[in-house]
Amino acid sequence: KAGVTQTPRYLIKTRGQQVTLSCSPISGHRSVSWYQQTPGQGLQFLFEYFSETQRNKGNFPGRFSGRQFSNSRSEMNVSTLELGDSALYLCASSSRTSGGMGSDTQYFGPGTRLTVL
Amino acid sequence: KNEVEQSPQNLTAQEGEFITINCSYSVGISALHWLQQHPGGGIVSLFMLSSGKKKHGRLIATINIQEKHSSLHITASHPRDSAVYICAVPNTGNQFYFGTGTSLTVIP
């Protein structure tokens, strides 16, 4: 099976712009989670989607949003970009359908490195 | 307050040494994950465990639920083990918390 793919891999934006990142999970996986990784804060959980519904959400402002399509592909959007949004954005998919979050192995994509100037 | 604490932050070892990385957490959990991140960013899930011990090749992970502590051991370390190892804890409130990572360098 193909792994988790993320596009684009690299992105440069300026403050105030918005950005959309895409994640295609492993075939058959319906759970997709998004994470932000920065040198200062490390890895932080953004949100999880399952069957087109957001199931869990981390402590990020409303500028960070996402959605999931019927084919389980997911997009993450950040509006009104700030310098501090520069980070590696990772998505992960899992085959979990029930149970608490993280109750199944997470398969990570390569990430999208976003730079905000 | 950090929900997940890892130690050490940095670790340098000679090839062949036995390595231990520790993770302590303060939240109720369903399982604990050990992740490996190589330079360039890619993350691989090494283990997911909720009790006892798991082994995969030269890697061993243990967890003590009562003490809220987990360890990752690498036997006969090799330079290709050089990476950042991250402990991740999904708590029962459906939030995912991560340790700050342990940067391991294995010298030939």
Coordinates of N, CA and C in Angstrom, one line a residue, chain A residues 1 25 44 58 95 111:
Chain A
K1 N 0.8 -1.2 0.0 CA 0.0 0.0 0.0 C 0.9 1.2 0.0
P25 N -4.5 9.9 3.0 CA -4.1 8.8 3.9 C -3.9 7.5 3.2
Q44 N 2.8 19.3 18.3 CA 1.5 19.6 18.9 C 0.3 19.1 18.1
G58 N -7.2 20.1 19.1 CA -6.2 20.6 20.1 C -6.4 22.1 20.4
S95 N -6.0 3.3 11.1 CA -7.2 2.5 10.7 C -8.2 2.4 11.8
G111 N 5.3 15.4 5.7 CA 5.2 16.7 6.2 C 5.2 17.8 5.1

